[in-house]
């Protein structure tokens, strides 16, 4: 082959090789920024997401902020429900004592649901759109992602603690709680938070779990404000058959703010007589704040088979807590509209 022709062939071969080298990166798949952007865009539009938290706690949150599941509070899994824009939790007594409550009051709170926000409202923070926005702000374009292989052989990209799938369909796998700001780990725990979107076929089960949780709420306490109750008067009336009724006038006053709530009054009266002994009675009543209320309770003494009279007295005491006024039907209707 003539040398000029051979030289031309070599030049052509070198151009082809150079072109092949330049095209090679295109075979590696989308770049990391495209994967992160795609995963966050997918998360933003999810109707409902399940989050795996510390200690096996799982929290389910919908796109419009309904939530049901558990939080890892004080080393225990505390059930929570978010409905009507408010968060309700059933935390252990140790949690309430850590908030500054007395042991007796904390025990009451630990035995029932309460409307409260533990540091941050996870039902709002973990709505898919809000979370996607927060993660986007925490992982700017300047952050470099590293490619890793997770258990099971799944290829992923890790960018400053945010992990997403490395190949389509792009989705968020998990993230470090610190990406959401300081103090979030106190509510959600320190371990990575797993993210899993609900399939449409799973929505009915999620709605059922939410409805059941709403049914269990009862009349929750409202943590934070205090209701002061004062006995303004009482009248004790007894019959010759030994029945005695203590009628008590009570005034209550709200200290703080408690919208959509009322006062739950608990009357405990100790009725006693020297010859008859002592008996306790009580009544619970829910009444508007800053109102005067009449309460009463009765006891029945066994009278001795001797004639005579006995001096009977009553010592009433009233405690009070703010309780939330709920509309369970409205909560369930909102879940039905969102989850079908």
XYZ file of C-alpha atoms in Angstrom, residues 4-332:
329
model
C 0.402 8.313 1.470
C -2.623 6.052 1.420
C -1.462 4.277 4.580
C -0.931 7.577 6.369
C -4.437 8.638 5.444
C -5.794 5.369 6.793
C -3.973 5.867 10.097
C -5.313 9.392 10.421
C -8.846 8.150 9.790
C -8.405 5.356 12.329
C -7.152 7.818 14.958
C -10.159 10.073 14.380
C -12.524 7.137 14.815
C -10.777 6.055 18.008
C -10.892 9.602 19.366
C -14.597 9.838 18.545
C -15.257 6.571 20.312
C -13.430 7.787 23.412
C -15.423 11.000 23.479
C -18.706 9.108 23.191
C -17.884 6.592 25.919
C -19.116 8.677 28.859
C -22.584 8.678 27.355
C -22.826 4.949 27.999
C -22.463 5.429 31.768
C -26.040 6.599 32.222
C -27.413 9.908 33.526
C -25.168 12.137 35.619
C -25.627 12.396 39.369
C -27.418 15.762 39.271
C -29.991 14.403 36.839
C -30.570 11.429 39.145
C -30.988 13.617 42.229
C -33.268 16.063 40.422
C -35.363 13.205 39.068
C -35.659 11.508 42.454
C -36.717 14.712 44.214
C -39.211 15.519 41.449
C -40.749 12.058 41.853
C -40.909 12.436 45.649
C -42.590 15.841 45.349
C -45.639 14.355 43.587
C -46.090 11.186 45.652
C -49.615 10.850 47.162
C -48.300 9.076 50.271
C -44.937 7.984 51.662
C -43.860 5.613 54.441
C -40.801 6.623 56.483
C -38.683 4.102 58.399
C -37.435 5.767 61.592
C -35.275 4.765 64.554
C -36.122 1.641 66.529
C -38.448 0.212 63.901
C -40.916 3.124 64.062
C -42.811 3.755 60.819
C -44.605 6.992 59.959
C -46.997 7.263 57.018
C -47.591 10.761 55.604
C -49.839 11.831 52.732
C -49.328 14.631 50.263
C -51.816 16.850 52.097
C -50.363 16.278 55.558
C -52.411 13.448 57.029
C -50.153 11.216 59.120
C -50.434 7.942 61.000
C -47.816 5.726 62.573
C -45.214 5.926 65.337
C -42.359 8.134 66.494
C -39.304 7.015 68.538
C -39.910 9.168 71.649
C -37.993 8.541 74.882
C -36.942 5.103 73.680
C -40.516 3.987 72.992
C -42.644 3.878 69.878
C -45.254 6.572 70.436
C -48.349 6.382 68.190
C -49.206 9.601 66.377
C -52.007 10.896 64.175
C -52.039 14.153 62.222
C -55.467 15.348 61.132
C -57.127 18.691 60.603
C -53.718 20.371 60.692
C -53.005 19.216 64.262
C -50.702 16.516 65.600
C -51.906 14.047 68.241
C -49.542 11.690 70.025
C -49.701 9.068 72.728
C -46.385 9.417 74.497
C -45.135 7.651 77.644
C -45.246 9.389 81.016
C -41.449 9.762 80.939
C -41.790 11.949 77.856
C -44.226 14.303 79.596
C -42.082 14.440 82.737
C -39.187 15.513 80.538
C -41.423 18.385 79.381
C -41.654 19.589 82.980
C -44.892 17.932 84.170
C -45.303 16.537 87.667
C -45.260 12.751 87.962
C -49.014 12.528 88.630
C -49.956 14.776 85.720
C -47.463 13.042 83.424
C -49.059 9.702 84.301
C -52.446 11.054 83.202
C -51.019 12.307 79.934
C -49.204 9.030 79.394
C -52.491 7.144 79.595
C -54.235 8.981 76.748
C -53.764 10.934 73.525
C -52.689 14.570 73.574
C -52.609 17.342 70.996
C -48.993 18.422 70.946
C -45.959 18.986 68.738
C -42.725 17.223 69.824
C -40.114 19.776 68.729
C -41.048 19.602 65.036
C -44.269 18.532 63.377
C -43.234 15.461 61.360
C -46.618 15.312 59.668
C -45.904 18.702 58.093
C -42.144 18.354 57.637
C -42.421 14.954 55.938
C -45.186 15.724 53.483
C -43.612 14.660 50.166
C -43.511 18.142 48.615
C -42.146 19.823 51.765
C -39.492 17.144 52.227
C -38.422 17.336 48.581
C -37.997 21.102 48.891
C -36.002 20.768 52.119
C -33.703 18.125 50.639
C -33.188 20.213 47.504
C -32.060 23.144 49.690
C -29.782 20.854 51.741
C -28.106 19.298 48.667
C -27.264 22.130 46.236
C -25.880 21.601 42.747
C -22.324 22.110 43.984
C -22.436 18.938 46.100
C -20.620 16.017 44.446
C -22.296 12.610 44.651
C -20.461 9.334 45.078
C -21.661 6.078 43.563
C -22.134 3.232 46.050
C -23.571 -0.261 46.110
C -26.109 -0.984 48.845
C -27.047 -4.313 50.370
C -28.690 -6.487 47.755
C -26.554 -5.000 45.008
C -28.601 -1.850 44.444
C -26.634 0.943 42.773
C -27.135 4.291 44.500
C -25.782 7.809 44.615
C -24.930 9.450 47.942
C -24.870 13.248 47.987
C -24.156 14.748 51.421
C -26.274 12.093 53.125
C -29.088 11.914 50.558
C -29.231 8.573 48.761
C -31.074 8.073 45.481
C -31.140 5.288 42.928
C -28.361 5.568 40.341
C -30.472 4.331 37.435
C -34.046 5.104 36.355
C -36.659 5.165 37.701
C -34.966 7.638 40.036
C -36.280 7.708 43.607
C -35.144 8.759 47.058
C -33.960 5.791 49.133
C -33.063 7.400 52.472
C -31.425 10.454 54.008
C -29.680 11.738 57.132
C -32.036 13.582 59.542
C -29.423 16.343 59.880
C -30.278 17.432 56.319
C -33.572 18.783 57.684
C -31.931 21.030 60.242
C -30.665 20.938 63.795
C -32.951 19.404 66.391
C -34.873 17.215 63.952
C -33.099 14.086 65.192
C -34.582 14.686 68.655
C -37.988 13.893 67.166
C -37.126 11.517 64.332
C -34.050 9.812 65.796
C -30.421 9.750 64.598
C -30.388 6.819 62.109
C -30.986 7.341 58.407
C -34.643 7.748 57.456
C -35.857 5.301 54.844
C -38.321 6.465 52.203
C -40.864 4.280 50.422
C -43.738 5.529 48.285
C -47.114 3.811 48.641
C -48.488 2.048 45.614
C -52.090 2.954 44.673
C -53.187 -0.540 45.675
C -51.941 0.175 49.225
C -54.020 3.324 49.706
C -57.143 1.537 51.050
C -55.113 -0.133 53.802
C -53.505 3.200 54.695
C -56.897 4.857 54.872
C -58.201 2.079 57.148
C -55.192 2.474 59.466
C -55.802 6.231 59.590
C -59.524 5.825 60.323
C -58.804 3.322 63.110
C -56.292 5.700 64.657
C -58.842 8.546 64.559
C -61.379 6.303 66.312
C -58.894 5.695 69.128
C -58.290 9.386 69.861
C -61.235 9.848 72.209
C -60.984 13.358 73.674
C -57.270 14.175 73.775
C -55.606 16.513 76.224
C -54.098 19.729 74.844
C -50.501 19.969 76.022
C -49.156 23.405 76.910
C -51.988 25.560 78.286
C -53.350 25.096 81.812
C -56.891 25.265 83.182
C -57.269 26.586 86.734
C -60.362 25.231 88.527
C -61.756 26.745 91.713
C -64.515 25.397 93.985
C -66.685 28.417 94.722
C -69.245 26.612 96.860
C -70.747 23.245 97.757
C -73.909 21.917 99.363
C -74.203 18.489 100.967
C -77.684 16.992 101.221
C -78.432 13.626 102.913
C -81.580 11.552 103.211
C -82.756 9.436 106.137
C -81.894 6.366 104.057
C -78.173 7.245 104.121
C -77.811 8.677 100.616
C -75.752 11.885 100.428
C -75.202 14.149 97.411
C -72.476 16.777 97.263
C -73.337 19.602 94.833
C -70.357 21.750 93.927
C -70.059 25.061 92.090
C -66.887 25.343 90.012
C -65.274 28.175 88.062
C -62.544 27.474 85.506
C -60.075 29.779 83.806
C -57.832 29.060 80.834
C -54.189 30.090 81.223
C -52.663 30.213 77.764
C -54.220 29.544 74.376
C -56.174 26.459 73.315
C -58.199 26.921 70.121
C -60.896 24.362 69.368
C -60.776 23.021 72.901
C -62.771 22.875 76.143
C -62.159 22.298 79.850
C -62.407 18.769 81.251
C -63.305 19.017 84.945
C -62.879 16.090 87.337
C -64.661 16.260 90.705
C -63.542 14.071 93.571
C -65.416 14.439 96.858
C -64.699 12.672 100.136
C -67.919 12.328 102.170
C -67.475 11.201 105.773
C -69.163 10.881 109.162
C -67.740 9.755 112.522
C -70.170 6.873 112.946
C -70.506 5.966 109.247
C -66.987 6.107 107.892
C -65.915 7.761 104.644
C -66.757 7.243 100.988
C -65.534 8.902 97.820
C -67.509 9.869 94.753
C -66.776 11.812 91.598
C -67.916 13.214 88.275
C -66.250 14.200 85.002
C -67.632 17.000 82.867
C -66.524 18.859 79.735
C -67.487 22.526 79.709
C -66.482 25.737 77.896
C -63.483 27.671 79.156
C -63.952 30.530 81.618
C -67.379 29.346 82.711
C -69.222 28.603 85.973
C -70.378 24.985 86.270
C -72.365 22.895 88.742
C -71.145 19.366 89.437
C -72.401 16.709 91.826
C -71.824 13.170 93.010
C -73.446 10.841 95.525
C -72.593 8.153 98.069
C -74.747 5.718 100.048
C -73.969 4.831 103.676
C -75.124 1.669 105.398
C -76.945 2.946 108.483
C -76.449 1.162 111.837
C -79.481 -0.422 113.501
C -79.477 2.135 116.279
C -81.229 5.447 116.594
C -79.443 8.724 116.498
C -77.903 11.190 114.063
C -74.511 11.618 112.470
C -72.736 14.756 111.370
C -71.767 14.298 107.689
C -69.246 16.475 105.867
C -67.832 16.629 102.358
C -64.434 17.708 101.117
C -64.606 18.334 97.339
C -61.642 18.893 95.028
C -61.689 19.649 91.302
C -58.891 19.274 88.772
C -58.997 20.441 85.162
C -57.229 19.910 81.839
C -57.814 21.396 78.393
C -59.155 18.829 75.922
C -59.421 19.066 72.139
C -62.790 19.344 70.411
C -62.571 16.846 67.553
C -64.595 16.181 64.419
C -63.696 12.551 63.578
C -66.134 12.475 60.664
C -64.363 15.421 59.032
C -60.967 13.749 59.562
C -62.176 10.579 57.864
